[in-house]
């Protein structure tokens, strides 16, 4: 029965099994608010942009920091697969981590409150999500059946109630929603609020649910508040080539999400979405965003049917094999849409090569990060 | 789309009366049923006279009426919880909203009574999005939208075929689950409507449901009857089977099925442990049904709902008929249902 999992109380902290990966180009002041929830965990900071800039990290956190110089030094020519001037560079953090789980969060995301006014421990909820099974093969209308107070509904096949292992926990955001540029332009927040006499910020509804995205269904995976089982799906969490020198931006997490979902479906693993919420504070400039997303808006119309119809051969039994097969297909099928996809496919292969290199042997002194460790 | 704009003339509220005294039920729903036409269908096996309070625009159908329309031999198709399907058959409206007679309006977290009828019709009138999952759930809802990364070509959505609501208090759990957790009640109000993705299967409950009759009416089939079918939901599976057929046909025709709001409050009734004593064959039938629906492919030539049902019935008979007589009977009932549907609806 479902309650076997909900009786695991309290939620294990997993502080030696989880790394928090944060990309940043500005500062990490936001960590002050997260202190009670993050202090016991190891942080991996991936500093984007100018490596000579000193990023201020609040006292008392245990972290390792990598700037572009570190990335180049550690990966050598393979560093070409890691984006520059885009938060996609965060996936370097996944690669160098030695932990089983990763939680990644943006530096403009703060602690949210639930409808009762209580502060939400997002990390704890993600851990709960990852440690309990998913239900990708049959939709439960009461959402997560393993949650306290919930269960499988009448008609849910008993043979499927054990569920599948959870690979990804996708969290959501209150306050500034994760909209694309065209939507941001059409719905400027202040205008909306004044018109309908609402408080300045239009809050998104707090939906008190976690659910599994069914097998065979794609979704837009946002990297702002995301956790995953690195040992399971890590190699598929490549955030692509974005930013400087690339014709596209703000599709890094989308790309990773499509690849991850296809592979999870193939491997029989689950992807959850819903709780926890974080508070997203910064609305990025929609005009800047439009420039970044422009190509993506058209390319995704080709990419989506590609991912929806892709079948991975039975012989692909590891995530790396699946990913390399995907890279091959991306080159073949999407290469004709734009040469960017050929570059991206190459990046995907390089990523796997780098992943294998860093994760199958001991790291030497030379690969140690530049930043201070406390 | 504003929910205040629904056209009451397009809706029939169909209630299957398994209990004779509908006073408490209808009185509690009065604020939300008023102005609508009601079809009350009495379970042909219910002996007592129905007690219906004044002030409703209601047509009541009993066994005699059924037999006039479908013949004496076919009225057995509409016994027990399946009596409501007779209401679906004879309705002339675009939308049907159907709620079990042991449910009353629920309260939302702010303490306001939930207008389940308006919410259902709003769900049905707005597009569904089965082809790509929106992480903010219903994108057409005020305060929400499609998220970054949602393909633009899919943002106009598809017609919504059905709206599956939920339940507070007594959730629709099966007998073993409820018997094990006798005290468990659903107190979680999840403030969302979402489209169940294409190809995903789900257990559709008949307790609180609405559908576009013009679009998919014939697909709601009163077909699967458990040998020991009873008068509590724990002892039936007719709606779950109906839902599997409906979802499959909706997927095939490119329509969407929504789930989530509205909630109804389900009153205490029955005894799960007692229901458990009956041999729970529903479990076995579901286990057999799932791989069948998973691999089923309706022919591309099946473009009308009626044809889809016929093809489905054929496949059920061929592939499941030998597993259990209940499936053969279901297949036969589905074919008969389409015959009845065509005859009743072409003469009007």
XYZ file of C-alpha atoms in Angstrom:
722
model
C 0.000 0.000 0.000
C 1.026 3.591 -0.571
C 1.413 4.463 3.092
C 4.657 2.480 3.398
C 6.453 5.525 2.046
C 4.560 8.255 3.843
C 5.421 6.645 7.155
C 9.089 7.536 6.700
C 9.210 10.416 9.167
C 11.009 12.720 9.406
C 12.388 13.166 5.889
C 16.069 12.191 5.858
C 18.280 15.207 5.285
C 20.681 13.435 2.913
C 23.263 16.099 3.710
C 26.131 13.844 2.652
C 24.317 12.629 -0.403
C 23.137 15.831 -1.982
C 24.891 18.817 -3.547
C 23.248 22.153 -4.234
C 24.360 23.562 -7.579
C 23.995 27.301 -8.112
C 25.011 29.206 -11.229
C 25.709 32.871 -10.669
C 27.086 35.918 -12.380
C 26.170 38.515 -9.757
C 26.265 37.617 -6.093
C 24.882 35.017 -3.740
C 23.103 37.272 -1.249
C 19.986 35.172 -1.708
C 21.680 32.427 0.305
C 21.100 34.425 3.499
C 17.398 33.674 3.285
C 18.024 30.007 2.548
C 20.520 29.606 5.380
C 18.320 27.530 7.721
C 17.579 25.122 4.889
C 20.900 25.035 3.014
C 23.528 25.518 5.698
C 24.115 21.839 6.261
C 24.639 21.044 2.617
C 27.604 21.290 0.328
C 27.236 23.909 -2.390
C 28.757 23.856 -5.838
C 28.877 27.380 -7.225
C 29.389 27.757 -10.949
C 30.489 31.294 -11.641
C 29.538 32.451 -15.096
C 30.980 35.422 -16.931
C 34.174 37.244 -15.995
C 36.337 34.846 -13.942
C 38.312 37.715 -12.427
C 35.233 38.988 -10.636
C 35.063 37.934 -7.008
C 31.720 36.470 -6.044
C 30.695 37.262 -2.519
C 29.493 34.203 -0.656
C 27.864 34.659 2.744
C 29.791 33.288 5.722
C 29.237 29.827 7.040
C 28.481 27.888 3.880
C 30.486 24.892 2.780
C 31.122 25.300 -0.927
C 33.365 24.797 -3.894
C 33.400 27.436 -6.607
C 34.287 27.042 -10.255
C 34.799 29.931 -12.618
C 35.487 29.776 -16.356
C 39.196 29.322 -15.797
C 38.498 26.266 -13.657
C 36.125 24.834 -16.234
C 38.722 25.284 -18.971
C 41.470 23.835 -16.836
C 39.483 20.811 -15.734
C 37.905 19.945 -19.050
C 40.549 21.165 -21.461
C 39.206 21.209 -25.013
C 36.045 19.497 -23.797
C 35.135 22.765 -22.046
C 33.593 23.708 -25.388
C 30.444 21.876 -24.351
C 29.870 24.164 -21.358
C 27.980 27.367 -22.180
C 29.402 30.781 -21.398
C 27.297 33.795 -20.400
C 24.274 31.654 -19.739
C 23.041 29.834 -16.651
C 23.292 26.654 -18.722
C 26.845 26.523 -17.378
C 25.334 25.092 -14.195
C 25.477 21.606 -15.634
C 29.230 21.716 -15.080
C 28.305 21.523 -11.417
C 26.394 18.297 -12.006
C 29.420 16.836 -13.691
C 31.914 17.575 -10.939
C 29.617 16.620 -8.083
C 30.273 13.323 -6.366
C 26.886 13.071 -4.723
C 23.864 10.955 -5.471
C 21.397 13.843 -5.655
C 21.513 17.359 -7.008
C 19.339 20.329 -6.191
C 19.747 23.315 -8.457
C 18.268 26.738 -7.833
C 18.606 30.174 -9.410
C 20.155 33.031 -7.450
C 16.986 35.133 -7.721
C 14.807 32.524 -6.031
C 13.827 32.899 -2.421
C 11.956 31.010 0.252
C 8.222 31.036 -0.451
C 5.366 30.772 2.027
C 2.520 28.313 1.801
C -1.100 29.523 2.138
C -0.896 29.172 5.954
C 2.040 31.578 5.987
C 4.579 28.904 6.820
C 7.978 29.062 5.109
C 8.442 26.277 2.596
C 11.457 24.027 2.948
C 11.802 23.400 -0.766
C 14.764 21.082 -0.400
C 12.951 18.824 2.023
C 10.000 18.521 -0.343
C 12.285 17.688 -3.260
C 13.902 14.972 -1.179
C 10.482 13.575 -0.291
C 9.606 13.567 -3.989
C 12.819 11.806 -4.980
C 12.659 9.207 -2.223
C 9.112 8.130 -2.950
C 8.039 6.332 -6.121
C 6.483 7.863 -9.219
C 3.489 6.656 -11.168
C 4.250 7.235 -14.851
C 2.304 4.294 -16.230
C -1.187 5.202 -14.999
C -2.457 8.587 -13.869
C -3.755 8.851 -10.309
C -6.528 11.422 -10.071
C -5.633 12.164 -6.450
C -2.137 13.025 -7.620
C 0.781 11.669 -5.569
C -0.599 8.538 -3.913
C 2.381 8.258 -1.569
C 1.703 11.573 0.065
C 0.259 11.695 3.576
C -3.511 11.614 3.366
C -3.614 10.459 -0.244
C -3.762 7.081 -1.930
C -4.511 5.318 -5.180
C -8.088 5.739 -6.371
C -10.613 3.048 -7.207
C -9.733 1.460 -10.504
C -5.993 2.039 -10.217
C -4.432 -1.300 -11.155
C -2.885 -3.002 -8.157
C 0.013 -4.323 -10.190
C 1.151 -0.744 -10.766
C 0.936 0.504 -7.186
C 4.561 -0.148 -6.394
C 5.374 2.674 -8.780
C 8.615 3.500 -10.539
C 11.820 5.028 -9.216
C 11.793 8.830 -9.277
C 14.559 10.407 -11.297
C 13.499 14.071 -11.317
C 11.567 16.422 -9.047
C 10.477 19.578 -10.847
C 9.401 22.394 -8.533
C 7.350 25.486 -9.322
C 7.425 29.226 -8.584
C 5.250 31.839 -6.944
C 5.272 35.533 -7.858
C 7.030 35.919 -11.213
C 5.960 32.962 -13.354
C 8.309 31.315 -15.819
C 6.763 32.759 -18.954
C 8.426 33.162 -22.334
C 9.144 36.575 -23.792
C 6.032 36.907 -25.999
C 3.806 36.073 -23.007
C 5.714 38.506 -20.778
C 5.213 41.247 -23.372
C 1.488 40.556 -23.680
C 0.932 40.316 -19.939
C 3.036 42.991 -18.281
C 2.396 42.476 -14.587
C 1.812 46.024 -13.469
C -0.715 46.710 -16.173
C -2.666 43.635 -15.200
C -2.678 44.490 -11.526
C -3.872 48.037 -12.015
C -6.576 46.998 -14.422
C -8.085 44.418 -12.122
C -7.290 46.221 -8.939
C -5.049 43.452 -7.718
C -1.920 43.680 -5.586
C 1.084 44.738 -7.608
C 2.328 41.226 -8.137
C -0.064 38.747 -9.588
C 0.567 35.590 -7.609
C 0.293 32.253 -9.251
C -2.173 29.930 -7.611
C -0.686 27.703 -4.948
C -1.525 24.209 -6.103
C -0.995 21.794 -3.249
C -0.001 18.767 -5.312
C 2.864 16.677 -6.578
C 2.192 14.475 -9.573
C 4.004 12.268 -12.005
C 4.119 13.342 -15.638
C 2.837 10.336 -17.562
C 5.100 8.235 -19.706
C 5.111 9.415 -23.294
C 4.338 13.020 -22.380
C 6.824 15.862 -22.755
C 6.903 18.951 -20.578
C 8.816 22.251 -20.311
C 11.383 21.572 -17.585
C 12.450 24.715 -15.762
C 15.894 24.705 -14.156
C 15.059 27.321 -11.500
C 13.967 24.868 -8.799
C 14.953 21.381 -9.828
C 16.237 18.256 -8.146
C 17.298 14.945 -9.575
C 18.997 11.656 -8.895
C 22.383 12.343 -10.375
C 23.492 8.729 -10.197
C 20.474 7.766 -12.226
C 19.877 10.526 -14.787
C 22.878 12.878 -14.365
C 24.464 12.193 -17.756
C 21.247 13.277 -19.487
C 21.103 16.610 -17.648
C 23.198 18.471 -20.171
C 21.906 22.022 -20.511
C 23.112 22.462 -24.071
C 24.944 25.252 -25.827
C 23.498 28.666 -25.048
C 24.626 32.215 -24.497
C 27.797 33.707 -25.885
C 28.482 32.766 -29.476
C 25.270 30.762 -29.712
C 22.135 31.650 -31.674
C 19.839 30.767 -28.800
C 19.275 31.268 -25.103
C 16.659 30.353 -22.449
C 16.194 26.904 -23.911
C 18.893 25.166 -21.903
C 16.614 23.599 -19.349
C 13.962 22.910 -21.986
C 16.454 20.935 -24.037
C 17.631 18.987 -21.007
C 14.028 18.301 -20.029
C 13.085 16.808 -23.401
C 16.163 14.579 -23.432
C 15.664 13.584 -19.801
C 11.997 12.732 -20.251
C 12.583 10.592 -23.321
C 15.317 8.698 -21.509
C 13.334 8.334 -18.280
C 10.407 6.971 -20.287
C 12.756 4.508 -21.977
C 14.310 3.411 -18.684
C 10.979 3.216 -16.825
C 11.758 6.041 -14.365
C 9.452 8.771 -13.193
C 9.485 12.552 -13.385
C 7.448 14.477 -10.827
C 6.225 18.052 -10.960
C 4.420 20.362 -8.570
C 5.516 21.131 -5.014
C 7.716 22.642 -3.784
C 7.229 26.305 -4.636
C 9.981 28.889 -4.352
C 9.509 32.642 -4.622
C 10.830 33.954 -7.910
C 11.703 37.585 -7.427
C 13.223 38.869 -10.606
C 11.360 39.458 -13.845
C 13.924 39.490 -16.609
C 13.693 41.987 -19.433
C 11.200 40.628 -21.996
C 12.916 42.390 -24.916
C 16.257 40.866 -24.030
C 14.527 37.519 -23.571
C 12.829 37.749 -26.941
C 16.181 38.153 -28.656
C 17.518 35.077 -26.861
C 14.432 32.944 -27.411
C 13.694 34.006 -30.945
C 15.209 31.052 -32.725
C 13.992 28.683 -30.045
C 10.380 29.622 -30.661
C 10.640 28.341 -34.229
C 13.070 25.509 -33.605
C 11.004 23.990 -30.838
C 8.219 23.404 -33.352
C 10.622 20.988 -35.055
C 12.292 19.699 -31.930
C 9.077 18.721 -30.155
C 7.785 16.367 -32.866
C 11.279 14.932 -33.001
C 11.288 14.118 -29.287
C 7.700 12.924 -29.363
C 8.461 10.374 -32.043
C 11.948 9.270 -31.063
C 12.372 5.656 -30.004
C 15.531 4.507 -28.358
C 16.683 1.018 -29.278
C 16.360 -1.757 -26.687
C 20.141 -2.136 -26.771
C 20.499 1.242 -25.062
C 20.519 0.077 -21.485
C 22.489 2.893 -19.859
C 21.718 6.592 -19.759
C 24.994 7.371 -21.517
C 24.107 5.002 -24.354
C 20.647 6.548 -24.624
C 22.127 10.018 -24.679
C 24.690 9.231 -27.358
C 21.965 7.659 -29.463
C 19.892 10.810 -29.005
C 22.851 12.949 -30.066
C 23.174 10.892 -33.219
C 19.481 11.330 -33.999
C 19.602 15.052 -33.242
C 22.393 15.452 -35.774
C 20.564 13.353 -38.359
C 17.046 14.706 -37.998
C 17.414 18.228 -36.584
C 20.663 19.040 -38.338
C 18.629 19.960 -41.394
C 16.576 22.487 -39.418
C 19.698 24.474 -38.579
C 23.420 23.776 -38.369
C 23.154 24.782 -34.703
C 21.783 21.331 -33.994
C 24.881 19.745 -35.433
C 26.986 21.840 -33.084
C 24.643 20.942 -30.254
C 24.851 17.239 -31.072
C 28.631 17.490 -30.945
C 28.308 19.236 -27.613
C 26.145 16.392 -26.369
C 28.803 13.860 -27.285
C 31.562 15.958 -25.742
C 29.486 16.242 -22.570
C 29.234 12.486 -22.254
C 32.938 12.099 -22.893
C 33.682 14.678 -20.229
C 31.211 13.067 -17.842
C 32.862 9.702 -18.267
C 36.290 11.203 -17.760
C 35.391 13.017 -14.578
C 33.224 10.327 -13.135
C 35.080 7.139 -13.777
C 38.442 8.022 -12.283
C 39.738 9.730 -9.173
C 40.107 13.479 -9.502
C 43.705 14.614 -9.295
C 45.076 17.668 -7.465
C 45.140 19.556 -10.751
C 41.377 19.369 -11.009
C 40.766 21.030 -7.646
C 38.616 24.175 -7.796
C 39.936 27.697 -7.513
C 37.547 28.910 -4.873
C 37.984 28.673 -1.126
C 36.539 25.843 0.840
C 35.626 26.279 4.496
C -13.263 32.809 -20.432
C -15.509 34.018 -17.651
C -17.288 31.260 -15.812
C -20.338 33.462 -15.383
C -21.104 33.237 -19.066
C -22.340 29.669 -19.255
C -25.564 29.081 -21.087
C -27.867 27.052 -18.851
C -29.926 25.963 -21.837
C -27.023 23.930 -23.099
C -26.801 21.785 -19.975
C -28.685 18.828 -18.572
C -27.928 17.732 -15.029
C -28.412 13.976 -14.921
C -28.840 12.313 -11.548
C -28.983 8.574 -11.079
C -31.259 7.963 -8.102
C -30.062 5.008 -6.104
C -31.697 6.445 -3.029
C -35.402 7.184 -2.982
C -35.248 10.311 -0.855
C -33.521 13.017 -2.840
C -34.620 15.823 -0.517
C -31.296 16.448 1.215
C -29.387 16.009 -2.017
C -31.448 18.378 -4.134
C -31.939 20.924 -1.364
C -28.200 21.183 -0.839
C -27.601 21.626 -4.564
C -30.472 24.051 -5.118
C -28.313 27.211 -5.361
C -26.323 25.606 -8.155
C -28.984 23.515 -9.884
C -31.562 26.265 -10.088
C -32.157 27.459 -13.629
C -30.967 24.164 -15.067
C -33.006 21.310 -16.457
C -32.646 18.141 -14.410
C -33.051 14.569 -15.548
C -33.513 12.180 -12.647
C -33.322 8.517 -13.556
C -34.505 6.063 -10.957
C -32.581 2.819 -10.537
C -35.032 0.275 -12.009
C -34.324 -1.964 -9.029
C -35.359 0.693 -6.521
C -38.819 -0.140 -5.242
C -39.792 2.996 -3.289
C -41.230 6.143 -4.822
C -38.812 8.965 -5.296
C -39.095 11.950 -3.005
C -38.201 15.097 -4.942
C -38.598 18.571 -3.408
C -40.489 21.324 -5.229
C -39.016 24.068 -7.303
C -36.849 22.199 -9.772
C -37.252 21.926 -13.511
C -37.028 18.165 -13.489
C -38.055 15.193 -15.580
C -38.075 11.870 -13.775
C -37.631 8.553 -15.530
C -38.359 5.213 -13.986
C -38.294 1.628 -15.190
C -41.552 2.008 -17.112
C -40.214 4.989 -19.024
C -37.017 3.116 -19.801
C -38.882 0.162 -21.174
C -40.967 2.408 -23.432
C -37.813 3.813 -24.980
C -35.424 0.859 -25.085
C -37.633 -2.174 -24.588
C -37.961 -4.410 -21.531
C -34.953 -6.579 -22.310
C -32.627 -3.604 -22.564
C -33.636 -1.897 -19.356
C -31.277 -4.182 -17.426
C -28.448 -2.238 -19.041
C -29.509 0.701 -16.887
C -29.734 -0.867 -13.458
C -27.861 0.364 -10.411
C -25.332 3.134 -11.011
C -25.813 2.655 -14.752
C -29.292 4.159 -14.590
C -27.794 7.572 -15.292
C -26.754 6.463 -18.770
C -30.408 6.394 -19.719
C -30.403 10.085 -18.932
C -27.389 10.574 -21.207
C -29.228 8.667 -23.923
C -32.385 10.722 -23.976
C -30.918 14.134 -23.222
C -31.008 16.702 -25.990
C -28.414 19.029 -24.556
C -24.804 19.780 -25.443
C -23.349 19.251 -21.969
C -24.167 16.763 -19.249
C -23.211 17.152 -15.609
C -23.680 14.090 -13.462
C -23.225 13.790 -9.693
C -23.876 10.828 -7.395
C -26.885 11.273 -5.136
C -24.825 10.939 -1.966
C -22.737 14.045 -2.695
C -23.351 17.629 -1.619
C -21.537 20.857 -2.496
C -18.036 21.098 -1.029
C -16.476 24.162 0.545
C -13.330 25.690 -0.884
C -10.449 26.693 1.445
C -12.041 30.157 1.835
C -15.236 28.574 3.113
C -17.335 29.251 0.034
C -19.561 26.550 -1.426
C -18.205 25.239 -4.696
C -20.440 25.662 -7.739
C -19.547 22.358 -9.311
C -21.902 22.800 -12.256
C -20.401 26.078 -13.403
C -16.868 24.782 -12.916
C -17.593 21.656 -14.981
C -19.152 23.629 -17.821
C -16.276 26.101 -17.774
C -13.853 23.192 -18.019
C -15.798 21.812 -20.970
C -16.022 25.131 -22.767
C -12.310 25.875 -22.556
C -9.777 23.992 -24.674
C -7.840 21.047 -23.333
C -4.102 20.576 -23.800
C -3.374 16.847 -24.034
C -0.387 17.014 -26.361
C 2.107 18.734 -24.073
C 2.055 19.090 -20.314
C 1.746 22.623 -18.945
C 3.483 22.815 -15.583
C 1.162 25.597 -14.426
C -1.762 23.290 -15.179
C -4.766 24.926 -16.877
C -3.265 27.690 -19.017
C -6.658 29.275 -19.707
C -7.353 29.945 -16.075
C -7.136 33.499 -14.774
C -3.734 33.951 -13.174
C -2.091 31.250 -15.254
C -0.761 30.817 -18.774
C 1.404 28.592 -20.873
C 4.931 28.419 -19.487
C 8.204 29.106 -21.267
C 8.982 26.210 -23.555
C 5.385 25.351 -24.392
C 5.189 25.061 -28.190
C 3.199 27.888 -29.708
C 1.554 25.652 -32.289
C -0.146 23.734 -29.463
C -1.460 26.722 -27.539
C -4.914 26.813 -29.059
C -5.613 23.442 -27.527
C -8.244 20.898 -28.548
C -11.931 20.455 -27.667
C -12.559 19.205 -24.158
C -14.580 15.999 -24.122
C -14.893 15.411 -20.387
C -14.369 17.082 -17.051
C -13.570 14.720 -14.173
C -14.144 16.259 -10.765
C -12.865 15.136 -7.373
C -14.212 14.519 -3.878
C -13.581 15.760 -0.381
C -14.325 13.677 2.682
C -14.951 10.189 1.318
C -12.588 9.935 -1.639
C -13.219 7.431 -4.401
C -10.877 4.768 -3.071
C -11.434 1.065 -3.621
C -12.714 -1.197 -0.871
C -9.374 -2.721 0.173
C -7.752 0.708 0.475
C -10.615 2.308 2.386
C -10.996 -0.779 4.578
C -7.330 -0.589 5.528
C -7.499 3.141 6.216
C -10.987 3.314 7.723
C -10.478 6.801 9.152
C -8.839 8.335 6.110
C -10.766 11.175 4.530
C -9.624 13.456 1.758
C -9.044 16.922 3.175
C -6.675 18.119 0.484
C -8.170 20.774 -1.796
C -5.904 20.943 -4.817
C -6.737 24.169 -6.589
C -6.122 23.061 -10.157
C -7.675 21.802 -13.351
C -5.416 20.042 -15.788
C -5.612 18.009 -18.947
C -4.668 14.357 -18.641
C -2.086 13.867 -21.382
C -2.855 11.911 -24.539
C -2.003 8.213 -24.273
C -2.066 8.360 -20.470
C -4.647 6.084 -18.884
C -6.547 7.034 -15.773
C -9.393 5.726 -13.604
C -12.359 8.012 -14.353
C -14.863 8.114 -11.522
C -18.550 8.529 -12.265
C -19.225 10.221 -8.938
C -18.649 13.766 -10.190
C -18.310 14.020 -13.941
C -19.353 16.137 -16.906
C -18.952 15.692 -20.620
C -19.701 17.169 -23.996
C -22.562 14.982 -25.112
C -22.544 16.369 -28.647
C -18.898 15.499 -28.992
C -18.520 12.151 -27.246
C -21.921 11.131 -25.866
C -21.947 7.621 -27.399
C -18.523 6.913 -25.873
C -19.886 6.880 -22.351
C -20.810 3.247 -22.375
C -22.792 1.415 -19.677
C -21.014 -1.812 -20.351
C -18.917 -3.500 -17.698
C -20.959 -5.033 -14.972
C -19.394 -6.924 -12.075
C -21.099 -10.180 -11.176
C -21.563 -8.997 -7.628
C -22.270 -5.381 -8.544
C -23.808 -3.488 -5.671
C -25.296 -0.163 -4.693
C -22.115 1.388 -3.326
C -19.261 2.567 -5.536
C -16.909 0.073 -3.866
C -18.883 -2.657 -5.549
C -18.839 -1.311 -9.091
C -16.408 -0.691 -11.898
C -18.808 0.468 -14.615
C -17.516 4.032 -14.550
C -13.863 2.994 -14.612
C -14.428 0.851 -17.684
C -16.504 3.587 -19.285
C -13.686 6.018 -18.549
C -11.013 3.813 -20.104
C -13.105 3.625 -23.283
C -13.850 7.345 -23.223
C -10.197 8.315 -22.747
C -9.023 6.013 -25.482
C -11.601 7.293 -27.923
C -10.907 10.911 -26.965
C -7.187 10.367 -27.559
C -7.933 8.764 -30.897
C -10.167 11.606 -32.047
C -7.868 14.326 -30.719
C -10.044 15.527 -27.838
C -8.969 16.218 -24.280
C -10.028 14.999 -20.863
C -9.589 17.280 -17.867
C -9.278 16.395 -14.211
C -9.212 18.321 -10.946
C -11.752 20.958 -9.894
C -14.557 20.926 -9.046
C -14.707 19.094 -5.721
C -17.913 17.745 -4.237
C -18.365 16.609 -0.645
C -19.096 12.931 -0.496
C -21.234 11.849 2.430
C -20.502 8.868 4.610
C -22.199 5.835 3.233
C -21.641 2.138 3.204
C -18.944 0.062 4.841
C -15.735 -0.676 2.990
C -14.989 -3.721 5.101
C -18.427 -5.100 4.301
C -17.855 -4.513 0.604
C -14.528 -6.233 0.908
C -16.262 -9.431 1.954
C -17.636 -9.759 -1.542
C -15.222 -11.393 -3.889
C -13.547 -8.368 -5.405
C -13.363 -9.361 -9.013
C -13.013 -5.774 -10.156
C -9.326 -5.992 -9.352
C -8.783 -8.900 -11.737
C -10.763 -7.279 -14.512
C -8.714 -4.074 -14.240
C -5.458 -6.009 -14.433
C -6.626 -7.568 -17.675
C -8.003 -4.319 -19.059
C -4.843 -2.275 -18.671
C -2.545 -4.111 -21.106
C -5.464 -4.305 -23.511
C -5.984 -0.544 -23.585
C -2.244 0.093 -23.527
C -1.694 -1.732 -26.788
C -5.037 -0.988 -28.433
C -4.997 0.974 -31.668
C -8.292 1.987 -33.186
C -8.292 1.967 -36.998
C -7.660 5.332 -38.633
C -10.905 4.877 -40.534
C -12.863 5.141 -37.256
C -13.640 8.848 -37.391
C -17.014 8.958 -35.690
C -17.477 8.253 -32.000
C -20.034 5.537 -32.734
C -17.588 3.757 -35.049
C -14.890 3.981 -32.395
C -17.158 2.306 -29.856
C -18.019 -0.481 -32.298
C -14.368 -1.070 -33.114
C -13.501 -1.034 -29.438
C -16.252 -3.542 -28.689
C -14.924 -5.792 -31.434
C -11.431 -5.645 -29.997
C -12.708 -6.319 -26.470
C -14.547 -9.400 -27.635
C -11.594 -10.687 -29.653
C -8.856 -10.018 -27.140
C -10.546 -10.139 -23.737
C -13.624 -12.247 -24.404
C -11.922 -15.502 -23.492
C -10.495 -14.070 -20.261
C -13.790 -13.401 -18.553
C -17.460 -13.501 -19.542
C -17.813 -9.991 -18.104
C -15.814 -8.720 -21.079
C -17.969 -10.468 -23.650
C -21.036 -9.037 -21.994
C -19.417 -5.607 -21.988
C -18.635 -5.849 -25.681
C -22.209 -6.884 -26.452
C -23.554 -4.081 -24.291
C -21.385 -1.553 -26.126
C -22.783 -2.639 -29.480
C -26.329 -2.577 -28.140
C -25.685 0.873 -26.637
C -24.725 2.283 -30.030
C -27.834 0.763 -31.602
C -29.971 2.387 -28.934
C -28.108 5.673 -29.250
C -28.611 5.778 -32.992
C -32.277 4.858 -32.785
C -33.118 7.285 -29.969
C -31.144 10.157 -31.389
C -32.068 9.892 -35.025
C -35.804 9.921 -34.383
C -35.508 13.306 -32.650
